Short mmCIF file of C-alpha atoms in Angstrom, two decimals:
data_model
loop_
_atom_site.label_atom_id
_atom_site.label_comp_id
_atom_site.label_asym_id
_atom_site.label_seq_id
_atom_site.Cartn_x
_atom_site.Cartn_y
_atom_site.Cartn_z
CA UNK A 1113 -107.49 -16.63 100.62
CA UNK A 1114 -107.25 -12.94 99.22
CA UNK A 1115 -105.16 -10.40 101.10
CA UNK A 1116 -108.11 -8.61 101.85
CA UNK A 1117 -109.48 -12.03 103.29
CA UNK A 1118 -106.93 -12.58 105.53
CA UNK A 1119 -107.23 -9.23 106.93
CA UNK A 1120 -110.51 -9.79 107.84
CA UNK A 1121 -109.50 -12.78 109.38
CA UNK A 1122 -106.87 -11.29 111.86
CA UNK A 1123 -109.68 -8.17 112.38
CA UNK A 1124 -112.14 -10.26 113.60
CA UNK A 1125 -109.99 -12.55 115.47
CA UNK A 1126 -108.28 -9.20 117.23
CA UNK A 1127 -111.72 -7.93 118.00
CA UNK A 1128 -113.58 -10.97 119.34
CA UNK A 1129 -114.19 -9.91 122.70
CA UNK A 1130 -115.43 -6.50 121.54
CA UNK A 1131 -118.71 -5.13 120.70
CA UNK A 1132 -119.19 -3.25 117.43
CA UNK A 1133 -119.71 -0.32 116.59
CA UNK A 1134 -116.07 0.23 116.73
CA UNK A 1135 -112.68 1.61 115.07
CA UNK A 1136 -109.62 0.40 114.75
CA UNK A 1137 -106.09 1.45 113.68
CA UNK A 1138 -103.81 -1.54 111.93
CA UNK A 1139 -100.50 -0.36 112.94
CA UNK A 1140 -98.81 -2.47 110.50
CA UNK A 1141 -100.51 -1.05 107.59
CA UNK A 1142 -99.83 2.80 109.47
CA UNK A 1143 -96.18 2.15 109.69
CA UNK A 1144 -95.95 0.91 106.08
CA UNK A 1145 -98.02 4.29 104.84
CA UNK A 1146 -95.77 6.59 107.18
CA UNK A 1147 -92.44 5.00 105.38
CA UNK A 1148 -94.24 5.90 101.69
CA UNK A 1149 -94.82 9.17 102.64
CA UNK A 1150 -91.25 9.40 103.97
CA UNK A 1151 -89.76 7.96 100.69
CA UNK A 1152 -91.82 9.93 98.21
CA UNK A 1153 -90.79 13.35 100.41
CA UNK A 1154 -87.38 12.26 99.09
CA UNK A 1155 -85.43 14.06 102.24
CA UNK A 1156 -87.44 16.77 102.96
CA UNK A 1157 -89.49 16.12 106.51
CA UNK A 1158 -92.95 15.50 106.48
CA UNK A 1159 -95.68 18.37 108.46
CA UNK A 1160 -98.47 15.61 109.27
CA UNK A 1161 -101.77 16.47 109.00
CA UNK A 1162 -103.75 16.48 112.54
CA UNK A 1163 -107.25 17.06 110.54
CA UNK A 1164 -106.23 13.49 109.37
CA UNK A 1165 -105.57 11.87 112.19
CA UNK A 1166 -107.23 13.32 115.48
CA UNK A 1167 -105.60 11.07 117.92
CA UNK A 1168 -103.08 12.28 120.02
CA UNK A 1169 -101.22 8.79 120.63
CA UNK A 1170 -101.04 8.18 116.94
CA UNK A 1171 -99.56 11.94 116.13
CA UNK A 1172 -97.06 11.24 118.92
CA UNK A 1173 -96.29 7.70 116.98
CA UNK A 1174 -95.50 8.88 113.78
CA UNK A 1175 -93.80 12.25 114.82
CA UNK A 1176 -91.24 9.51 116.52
CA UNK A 1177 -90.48 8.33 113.17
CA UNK A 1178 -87.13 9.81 111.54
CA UNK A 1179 -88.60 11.93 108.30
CA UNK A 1180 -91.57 13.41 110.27
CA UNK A 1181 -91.27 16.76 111.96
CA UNK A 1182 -93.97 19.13 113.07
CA UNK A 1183 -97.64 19.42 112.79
CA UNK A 1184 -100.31 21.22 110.75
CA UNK A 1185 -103.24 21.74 113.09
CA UNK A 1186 -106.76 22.87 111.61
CA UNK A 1187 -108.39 25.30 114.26
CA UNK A 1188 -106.49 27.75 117.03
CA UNK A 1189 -108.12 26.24 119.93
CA UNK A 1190 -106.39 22.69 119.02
CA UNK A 1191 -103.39 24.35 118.44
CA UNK A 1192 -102.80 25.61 121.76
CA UNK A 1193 -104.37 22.19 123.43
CA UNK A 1194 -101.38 20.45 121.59
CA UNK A 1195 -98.76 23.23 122.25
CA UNK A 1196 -99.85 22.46 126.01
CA UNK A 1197 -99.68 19.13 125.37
CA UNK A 1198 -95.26 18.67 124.20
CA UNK A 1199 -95.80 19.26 120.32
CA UNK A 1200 -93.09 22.20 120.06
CA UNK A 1201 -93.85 23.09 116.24
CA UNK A 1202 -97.37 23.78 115.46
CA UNK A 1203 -98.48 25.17 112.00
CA UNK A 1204 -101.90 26.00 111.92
CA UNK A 1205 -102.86 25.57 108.46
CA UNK A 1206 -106.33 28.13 108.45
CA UNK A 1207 -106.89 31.66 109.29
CA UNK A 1208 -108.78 32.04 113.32
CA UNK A 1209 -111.53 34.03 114.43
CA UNK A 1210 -110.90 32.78 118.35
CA UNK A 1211 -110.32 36.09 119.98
CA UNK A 1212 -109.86 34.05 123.16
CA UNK A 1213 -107.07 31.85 121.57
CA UNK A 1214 -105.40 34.43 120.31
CA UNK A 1215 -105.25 36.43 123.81
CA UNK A 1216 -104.36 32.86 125.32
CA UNK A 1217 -101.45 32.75 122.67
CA UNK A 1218 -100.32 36.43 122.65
CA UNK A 1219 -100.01 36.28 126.53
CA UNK A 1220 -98.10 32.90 126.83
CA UNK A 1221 -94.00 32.64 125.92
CA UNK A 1222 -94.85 28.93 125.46
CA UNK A 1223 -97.03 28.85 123.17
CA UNK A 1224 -96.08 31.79 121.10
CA UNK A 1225 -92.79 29.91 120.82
CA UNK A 1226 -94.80 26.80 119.58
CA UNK A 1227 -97.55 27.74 117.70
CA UNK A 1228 -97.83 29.68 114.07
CA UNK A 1229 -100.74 31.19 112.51
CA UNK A 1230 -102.10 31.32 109.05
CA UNK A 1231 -102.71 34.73 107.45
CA UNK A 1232 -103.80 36.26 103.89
CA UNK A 1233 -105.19 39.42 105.05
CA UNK A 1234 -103.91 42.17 106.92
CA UNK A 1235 -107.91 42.42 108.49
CA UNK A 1236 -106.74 39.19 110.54
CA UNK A 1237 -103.47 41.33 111.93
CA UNK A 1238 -105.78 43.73 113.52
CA UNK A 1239 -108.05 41.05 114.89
CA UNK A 1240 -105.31 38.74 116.44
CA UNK A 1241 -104.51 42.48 117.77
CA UNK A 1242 -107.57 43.38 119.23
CA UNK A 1243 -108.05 40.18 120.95
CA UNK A 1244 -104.49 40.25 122.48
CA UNK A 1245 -105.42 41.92 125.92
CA UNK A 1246 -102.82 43.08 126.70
CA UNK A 1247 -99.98 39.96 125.87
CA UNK A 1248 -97.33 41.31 123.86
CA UNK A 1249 -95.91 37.51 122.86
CA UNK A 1250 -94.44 37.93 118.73
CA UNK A 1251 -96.96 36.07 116.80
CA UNK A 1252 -95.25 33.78 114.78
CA UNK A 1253 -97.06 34.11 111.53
CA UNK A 1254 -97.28 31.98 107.96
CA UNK A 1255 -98.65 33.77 104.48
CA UNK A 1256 -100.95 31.11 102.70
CA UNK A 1257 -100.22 31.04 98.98
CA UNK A 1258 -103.54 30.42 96.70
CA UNK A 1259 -102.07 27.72 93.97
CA UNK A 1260 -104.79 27.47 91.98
CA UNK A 1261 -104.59 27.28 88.57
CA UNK A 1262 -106.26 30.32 86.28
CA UNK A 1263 -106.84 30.09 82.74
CA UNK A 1264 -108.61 31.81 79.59
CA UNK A 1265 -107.43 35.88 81.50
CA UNK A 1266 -108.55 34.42 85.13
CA UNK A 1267 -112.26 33.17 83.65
CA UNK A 1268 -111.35 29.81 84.15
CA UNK A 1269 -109.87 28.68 87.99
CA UNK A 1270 -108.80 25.45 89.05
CA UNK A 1271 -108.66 24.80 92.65
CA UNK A 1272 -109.74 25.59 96.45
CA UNK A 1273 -111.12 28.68 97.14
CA UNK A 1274 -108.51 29.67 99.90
CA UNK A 1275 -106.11 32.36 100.09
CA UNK A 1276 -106.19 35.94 98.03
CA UNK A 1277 -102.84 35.63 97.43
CA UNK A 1278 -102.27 34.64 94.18
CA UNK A 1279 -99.51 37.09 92.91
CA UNK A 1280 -95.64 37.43 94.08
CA UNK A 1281 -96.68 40.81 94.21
CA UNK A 1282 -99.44 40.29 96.48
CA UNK A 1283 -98.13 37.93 99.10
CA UNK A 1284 -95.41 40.10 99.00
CA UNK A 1285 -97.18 43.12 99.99
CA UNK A 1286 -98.71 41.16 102.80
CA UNK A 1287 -95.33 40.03 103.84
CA UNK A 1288 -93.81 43.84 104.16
CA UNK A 1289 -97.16 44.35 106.11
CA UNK A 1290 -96.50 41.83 108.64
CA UNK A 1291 -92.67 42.72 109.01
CA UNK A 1292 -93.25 46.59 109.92
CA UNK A 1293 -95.96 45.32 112.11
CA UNK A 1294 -94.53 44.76 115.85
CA UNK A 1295 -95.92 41.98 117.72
CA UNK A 1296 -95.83 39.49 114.44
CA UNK A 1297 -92.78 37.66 112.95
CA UNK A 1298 -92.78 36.15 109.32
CA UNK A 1299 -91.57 32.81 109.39
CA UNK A 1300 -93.48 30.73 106.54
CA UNK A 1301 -95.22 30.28 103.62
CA UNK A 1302 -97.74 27.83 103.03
CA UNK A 1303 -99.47 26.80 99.79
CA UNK A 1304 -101.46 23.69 99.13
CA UNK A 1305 -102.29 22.19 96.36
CA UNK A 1306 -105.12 20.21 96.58
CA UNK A 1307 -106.70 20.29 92.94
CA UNK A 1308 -103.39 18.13 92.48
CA UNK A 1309 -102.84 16.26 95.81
CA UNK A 1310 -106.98 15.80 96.82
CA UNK A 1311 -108.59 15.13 93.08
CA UNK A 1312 -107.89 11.12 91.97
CA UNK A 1313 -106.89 10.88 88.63
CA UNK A 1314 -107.71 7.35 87.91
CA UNK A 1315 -111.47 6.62 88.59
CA UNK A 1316 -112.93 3.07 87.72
CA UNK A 1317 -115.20 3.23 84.81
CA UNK A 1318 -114.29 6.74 84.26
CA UNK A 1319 -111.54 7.21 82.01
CA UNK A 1320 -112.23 10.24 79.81
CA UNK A 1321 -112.34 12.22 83.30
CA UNK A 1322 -109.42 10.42 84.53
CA UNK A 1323 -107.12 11.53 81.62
CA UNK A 1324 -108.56 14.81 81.67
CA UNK A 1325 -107.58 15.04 85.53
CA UNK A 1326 -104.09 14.03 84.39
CA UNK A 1327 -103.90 16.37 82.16
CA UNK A 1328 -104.71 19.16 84.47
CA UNK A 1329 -102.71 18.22 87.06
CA UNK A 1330 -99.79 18.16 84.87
CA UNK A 1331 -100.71 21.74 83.58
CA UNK A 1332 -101.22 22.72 86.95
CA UNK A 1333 -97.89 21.54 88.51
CA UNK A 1334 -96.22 23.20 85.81
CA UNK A 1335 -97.51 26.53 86.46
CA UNK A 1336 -97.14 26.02 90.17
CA UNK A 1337 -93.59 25.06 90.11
CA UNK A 1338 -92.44 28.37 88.42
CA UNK A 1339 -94.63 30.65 90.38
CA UNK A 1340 -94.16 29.25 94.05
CA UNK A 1341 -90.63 29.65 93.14
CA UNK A 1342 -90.96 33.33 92.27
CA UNK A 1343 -93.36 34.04 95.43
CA UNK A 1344 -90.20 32.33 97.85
CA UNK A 1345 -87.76 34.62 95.79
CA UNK A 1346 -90.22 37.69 96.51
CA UNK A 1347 -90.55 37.04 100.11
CA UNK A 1348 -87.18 35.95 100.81
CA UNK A 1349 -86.51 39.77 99.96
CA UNK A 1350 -88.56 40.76 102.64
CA UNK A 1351 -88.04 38.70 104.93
CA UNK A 1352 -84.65 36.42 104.52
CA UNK A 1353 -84.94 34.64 107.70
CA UNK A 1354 -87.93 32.74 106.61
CA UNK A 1355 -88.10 29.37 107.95
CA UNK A 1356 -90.24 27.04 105.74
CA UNK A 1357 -91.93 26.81 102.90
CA UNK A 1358 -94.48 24.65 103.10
CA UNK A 1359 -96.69 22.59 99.96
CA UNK A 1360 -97.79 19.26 99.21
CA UNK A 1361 -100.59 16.74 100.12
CA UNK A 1362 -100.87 12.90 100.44
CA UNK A 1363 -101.13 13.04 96.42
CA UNK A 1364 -98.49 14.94 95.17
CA UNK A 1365 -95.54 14.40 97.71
CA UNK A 1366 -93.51 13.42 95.52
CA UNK A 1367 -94.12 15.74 93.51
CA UNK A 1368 -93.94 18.89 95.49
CA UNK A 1369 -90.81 17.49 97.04
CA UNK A 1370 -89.00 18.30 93.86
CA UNK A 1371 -89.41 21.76 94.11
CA UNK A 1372 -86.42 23.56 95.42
CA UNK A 1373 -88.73 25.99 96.85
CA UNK A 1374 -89.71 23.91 98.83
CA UNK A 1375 -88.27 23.32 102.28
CA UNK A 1376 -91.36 20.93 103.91
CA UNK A 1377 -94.25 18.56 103.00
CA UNK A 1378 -97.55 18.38 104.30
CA UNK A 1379 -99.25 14.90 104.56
CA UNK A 1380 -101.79 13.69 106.81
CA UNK A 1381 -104.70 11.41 104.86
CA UNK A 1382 -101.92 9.01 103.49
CA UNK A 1383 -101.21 7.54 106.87
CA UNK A 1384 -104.83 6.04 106.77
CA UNK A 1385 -105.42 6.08 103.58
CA UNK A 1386 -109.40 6.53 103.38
CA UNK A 1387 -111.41 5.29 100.07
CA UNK A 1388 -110.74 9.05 98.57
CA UNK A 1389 -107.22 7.49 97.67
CA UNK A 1390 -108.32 4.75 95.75
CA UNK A 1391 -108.23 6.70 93.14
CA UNK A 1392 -104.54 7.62 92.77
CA UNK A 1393 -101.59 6.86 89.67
CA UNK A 1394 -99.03 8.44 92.24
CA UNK A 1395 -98.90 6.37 94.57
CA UNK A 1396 -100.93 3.13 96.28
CA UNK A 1397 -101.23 2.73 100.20
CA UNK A 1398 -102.55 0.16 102.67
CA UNK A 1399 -106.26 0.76 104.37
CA UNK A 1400 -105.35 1.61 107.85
CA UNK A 1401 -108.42 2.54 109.65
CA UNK A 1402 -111.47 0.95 109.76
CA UNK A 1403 -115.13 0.58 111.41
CA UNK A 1404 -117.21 -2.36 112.63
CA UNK A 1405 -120.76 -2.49 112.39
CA UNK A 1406 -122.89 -5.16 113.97
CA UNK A 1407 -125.18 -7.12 111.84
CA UNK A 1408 -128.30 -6.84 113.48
CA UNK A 1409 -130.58 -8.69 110.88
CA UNK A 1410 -131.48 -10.82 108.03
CA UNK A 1411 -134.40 -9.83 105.71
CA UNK A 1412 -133.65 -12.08 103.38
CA UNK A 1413 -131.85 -13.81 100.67
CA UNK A 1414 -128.19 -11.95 99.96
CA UNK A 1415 -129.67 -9.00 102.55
CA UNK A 1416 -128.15 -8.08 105.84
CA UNK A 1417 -128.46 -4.84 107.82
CA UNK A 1418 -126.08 -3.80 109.97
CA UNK A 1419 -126.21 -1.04 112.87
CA UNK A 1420 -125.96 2.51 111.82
CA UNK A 1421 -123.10 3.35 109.42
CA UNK A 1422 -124.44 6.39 107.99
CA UNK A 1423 -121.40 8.41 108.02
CA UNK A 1424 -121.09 11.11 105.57
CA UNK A 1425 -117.54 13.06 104.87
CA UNK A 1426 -117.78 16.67 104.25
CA UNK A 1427 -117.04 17.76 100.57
CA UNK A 1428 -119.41 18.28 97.61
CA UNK A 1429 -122.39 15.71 98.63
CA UNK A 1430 -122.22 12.32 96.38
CA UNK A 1431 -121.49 8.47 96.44
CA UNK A 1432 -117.70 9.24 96.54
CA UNK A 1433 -118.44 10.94 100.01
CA UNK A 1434 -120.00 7.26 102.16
CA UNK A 1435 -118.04 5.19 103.29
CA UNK A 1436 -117.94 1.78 101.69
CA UNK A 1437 -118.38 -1.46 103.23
CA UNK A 1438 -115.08 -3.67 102.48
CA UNK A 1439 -115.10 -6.72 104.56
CA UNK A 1440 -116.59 -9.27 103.59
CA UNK A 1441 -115.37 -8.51 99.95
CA UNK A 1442 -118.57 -8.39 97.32
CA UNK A 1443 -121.25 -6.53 99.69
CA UNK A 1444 -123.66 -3.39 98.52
CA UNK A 1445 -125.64 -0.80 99.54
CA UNK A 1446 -129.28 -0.72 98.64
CA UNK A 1447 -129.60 1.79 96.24
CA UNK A 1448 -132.81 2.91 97.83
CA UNK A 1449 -131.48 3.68 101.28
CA UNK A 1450 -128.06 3.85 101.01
CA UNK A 1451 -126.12 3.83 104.88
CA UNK A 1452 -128.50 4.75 107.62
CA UNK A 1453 -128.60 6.88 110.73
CA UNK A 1454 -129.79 3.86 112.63
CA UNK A 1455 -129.48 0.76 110.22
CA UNK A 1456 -127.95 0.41 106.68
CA UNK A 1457 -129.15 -2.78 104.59
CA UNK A 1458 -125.93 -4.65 102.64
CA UNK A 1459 -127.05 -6.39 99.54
CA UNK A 1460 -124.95 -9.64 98.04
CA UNK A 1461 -124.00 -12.95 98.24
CA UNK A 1462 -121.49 -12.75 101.03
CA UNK A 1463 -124.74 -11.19 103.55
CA UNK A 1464 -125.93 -15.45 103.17
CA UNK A 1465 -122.65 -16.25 105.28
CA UNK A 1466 -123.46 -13.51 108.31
CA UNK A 1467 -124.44 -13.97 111.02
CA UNK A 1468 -126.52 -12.14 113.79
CA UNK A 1469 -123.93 -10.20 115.74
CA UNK A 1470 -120.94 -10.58 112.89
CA UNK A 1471 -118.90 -7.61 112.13
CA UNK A 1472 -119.13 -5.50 108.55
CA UNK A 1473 -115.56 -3.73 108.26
CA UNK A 1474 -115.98 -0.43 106.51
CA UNK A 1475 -113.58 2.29 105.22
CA UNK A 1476 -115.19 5.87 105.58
CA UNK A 1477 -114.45 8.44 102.86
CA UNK A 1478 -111.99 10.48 104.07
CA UNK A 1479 -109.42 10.52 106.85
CA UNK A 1480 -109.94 11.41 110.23
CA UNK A 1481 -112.98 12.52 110.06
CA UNK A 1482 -113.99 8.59 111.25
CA UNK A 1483 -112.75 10.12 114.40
CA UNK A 1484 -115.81 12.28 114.95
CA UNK A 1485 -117.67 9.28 115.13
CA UNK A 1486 -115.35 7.36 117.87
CA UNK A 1487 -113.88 8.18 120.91
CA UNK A 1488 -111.51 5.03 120.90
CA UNK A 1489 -109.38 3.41 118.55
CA UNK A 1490 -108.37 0.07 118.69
CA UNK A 1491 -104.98 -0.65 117.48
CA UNK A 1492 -104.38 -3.99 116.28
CA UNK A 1493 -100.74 -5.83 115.92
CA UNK A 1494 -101.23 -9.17 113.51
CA UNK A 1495 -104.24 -10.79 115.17
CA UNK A 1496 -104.16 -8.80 118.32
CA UNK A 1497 -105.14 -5.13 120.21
CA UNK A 1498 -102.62 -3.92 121.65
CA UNK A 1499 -103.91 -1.12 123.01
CA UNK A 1500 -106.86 1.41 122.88
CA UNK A 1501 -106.40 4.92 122.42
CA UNK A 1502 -108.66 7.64 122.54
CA UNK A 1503 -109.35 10.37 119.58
CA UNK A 1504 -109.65 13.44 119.96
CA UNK A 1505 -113.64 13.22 120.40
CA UNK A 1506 -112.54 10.78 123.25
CA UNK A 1507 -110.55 13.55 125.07
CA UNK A 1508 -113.41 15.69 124.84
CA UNK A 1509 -111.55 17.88 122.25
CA UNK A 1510 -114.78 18.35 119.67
CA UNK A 1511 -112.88 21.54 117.50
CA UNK A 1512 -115.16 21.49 114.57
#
């Protein structure tokens, strides 16, 4: 029996009594993921990722775990849900709009304390300003570098479309705009990389691309290295108190934590390690977080369909963005239909050994965005659940 096999083995047997559609959570495999992340940070603590997870209990689980401190939230309103909630060092990782959050925030010793903002543009000074009616809380505020990589004069760019920031120069200028500004204080730089730590550089069947995604990597970590270095060094001179500076991603921890500029590493996807990671020379993790769907029928020969499944992650649209059905090994979609709204046909041999009511285990495409879908995880121990946790969509908490 294959790894893989046996897995499905102790899934099923943990989930017996329960009716699919469902998630779970195998803790063992979590654990295992949260100690790689640890080891490749080499020292430096690990900033987890809530966009990644969306599930209180598990944030509060690995947070426990020596190497992990802090959280990078992704929208204001869940920031100040988990400042209110015990986590004491919140990063949000994306500039706000929430004129209400940031009045909640400004007005609130608590969660000014706990909470720190993203900015790139002195416009979003005067709007967290404008909204603060009348609280007069310091904003605790983090400049976002933009690492991507420019080439041919700037013709040529590598890399998110984030921040402005691209200069020491100009995230310098930012910084001296925040420190004579009262009401904020600097405390942080964040820049990540995620040309390096998103993009898989080894993709089956595709190796010309894969080597060419090495290569650029390489290139771009290079450039990176020396220039994040000089942007700490330029706003170090503004503002020497600065508390962290912040880079990485699942894919490059190891990486990133190399760089003396670097005081923190951000990780979140790693701990469930969604099919996106497949894809990776830097590192190889264990498939966390699943989802059950029933099969409902058999149309025939090597054909089952199972319930729903149609579960898109956001991203360019393509076939790296579905999730992929993984247990039983050696099932398909129909190339014609693809994974439904309502019912998704599985082509193969292994559909002859379903049955009506059996369970398809599937890995979606990225990592907590599963939790949109469910408002419980079931966390499994060997062949057991040992308890059932809600996500954030389970709390009610819908952010994005």
């Amino acid at each position: 029996m294959t790894a893989r096999a046996a897995d499905r083995v102790r899934y099923d047997r943990a989930t017996a009594s329960l009716d699919a559609p469902l998630a779970v959570v195998d803790l063992e495999a979590f654990d295992a993921n949260a100690d790689d992340l640890v080891r490749r940070a080499g020292g430096k603590p690990v900033r987890v990722a809530s966009k990644s997870v969306r599930c209180r209990a598990l944030l509060e689980r690995v947070l426990a775990k020596d190497g992990f401190a802090g959280v990078m939230s992704f929208t204001l309103a869940e920031s100040l849900w988990l400042a209110r909630s015990g986590f004491d060092d919140v990063l949000l990782a994306y500039p706000s709009a929430d004129r209400s959050g940031f009045a909640e925030l400004a007005g609130d010793p608590k969660l000014a304390a706990a909470v720190t903002v993203m900015v790139d543009d002195v416009a979003q000074l005067d709007l967290i300003d404008s909204a603060r009616d009348g609280g007069g809380e310091v904003v605790r505020v983090c400049l976002e570098l933009d690492t991507s990589l420019k080439l041919l004069g700037g013709r040529v760019r590598v890399g998110a479309l984030r921040s402005p920031l691209h200069s020491p120069a100009q995230v310098a200028d930012v910084a001296r705009a925040v420190a004579r500004r009262p009401g904020f204080r600097l405390v942080g730089i964040m820049a990540y990389e995620g040309h390096i730590a998103g993009v898989g550089d080894s993709v089956a069947g595709r190796p010309f691309r894969s080597r060419a995604v090495r290569l650029m990597q390489a290139a771009a970590r290079r450039e990176l290295v020396e220039r994040r270095a000089a942007v700490v060094r330029a706003v170090r001179a503004v503002a020497p108190d600065l508390e962290f500076v912040n880079g990485g991603g699942t894919g490059s921890v190891q990486h990133t934590a190399a760089e003396d500029a670097v005081t923190e590493i951000a990780a979140g996807s790693g701990l469930y390690v969604p099919r996106l990671f497949d894809n990776y020379t830097s590192f190889s993790g264990r498939p966390a977080a699943l989802f059950a769907q029933p099969v409902v029928r058999r149309p025939g020969v090597g054909v089952v369909t199972v319930l729903g499944g149609g579960y898109p992650a956001s991203g360019a649209a393509g076939g790296d963005r579905l999730p992929v059905p993984y247990l039983p090994e050696g099932l398909r979609y129909d190339p014609q239909e693809g994974p439904g709204e309502v019912q998704t046909p599985l082509l193969g041999s292994p559909a002859d050994d379903l049955l009506i009511g059996d369970k398809v285990w599937f890995r979606h495409a990225k990592a907590g965005e599963l939790c949109e879908r469910f408002d419980t995880l079931h966390l499994i121990e060997g062949d057991r659940v040992t308890a059932t946790v809600p996500t954030y969509r389970g709390e009610g908490r819908t952010f994005l």
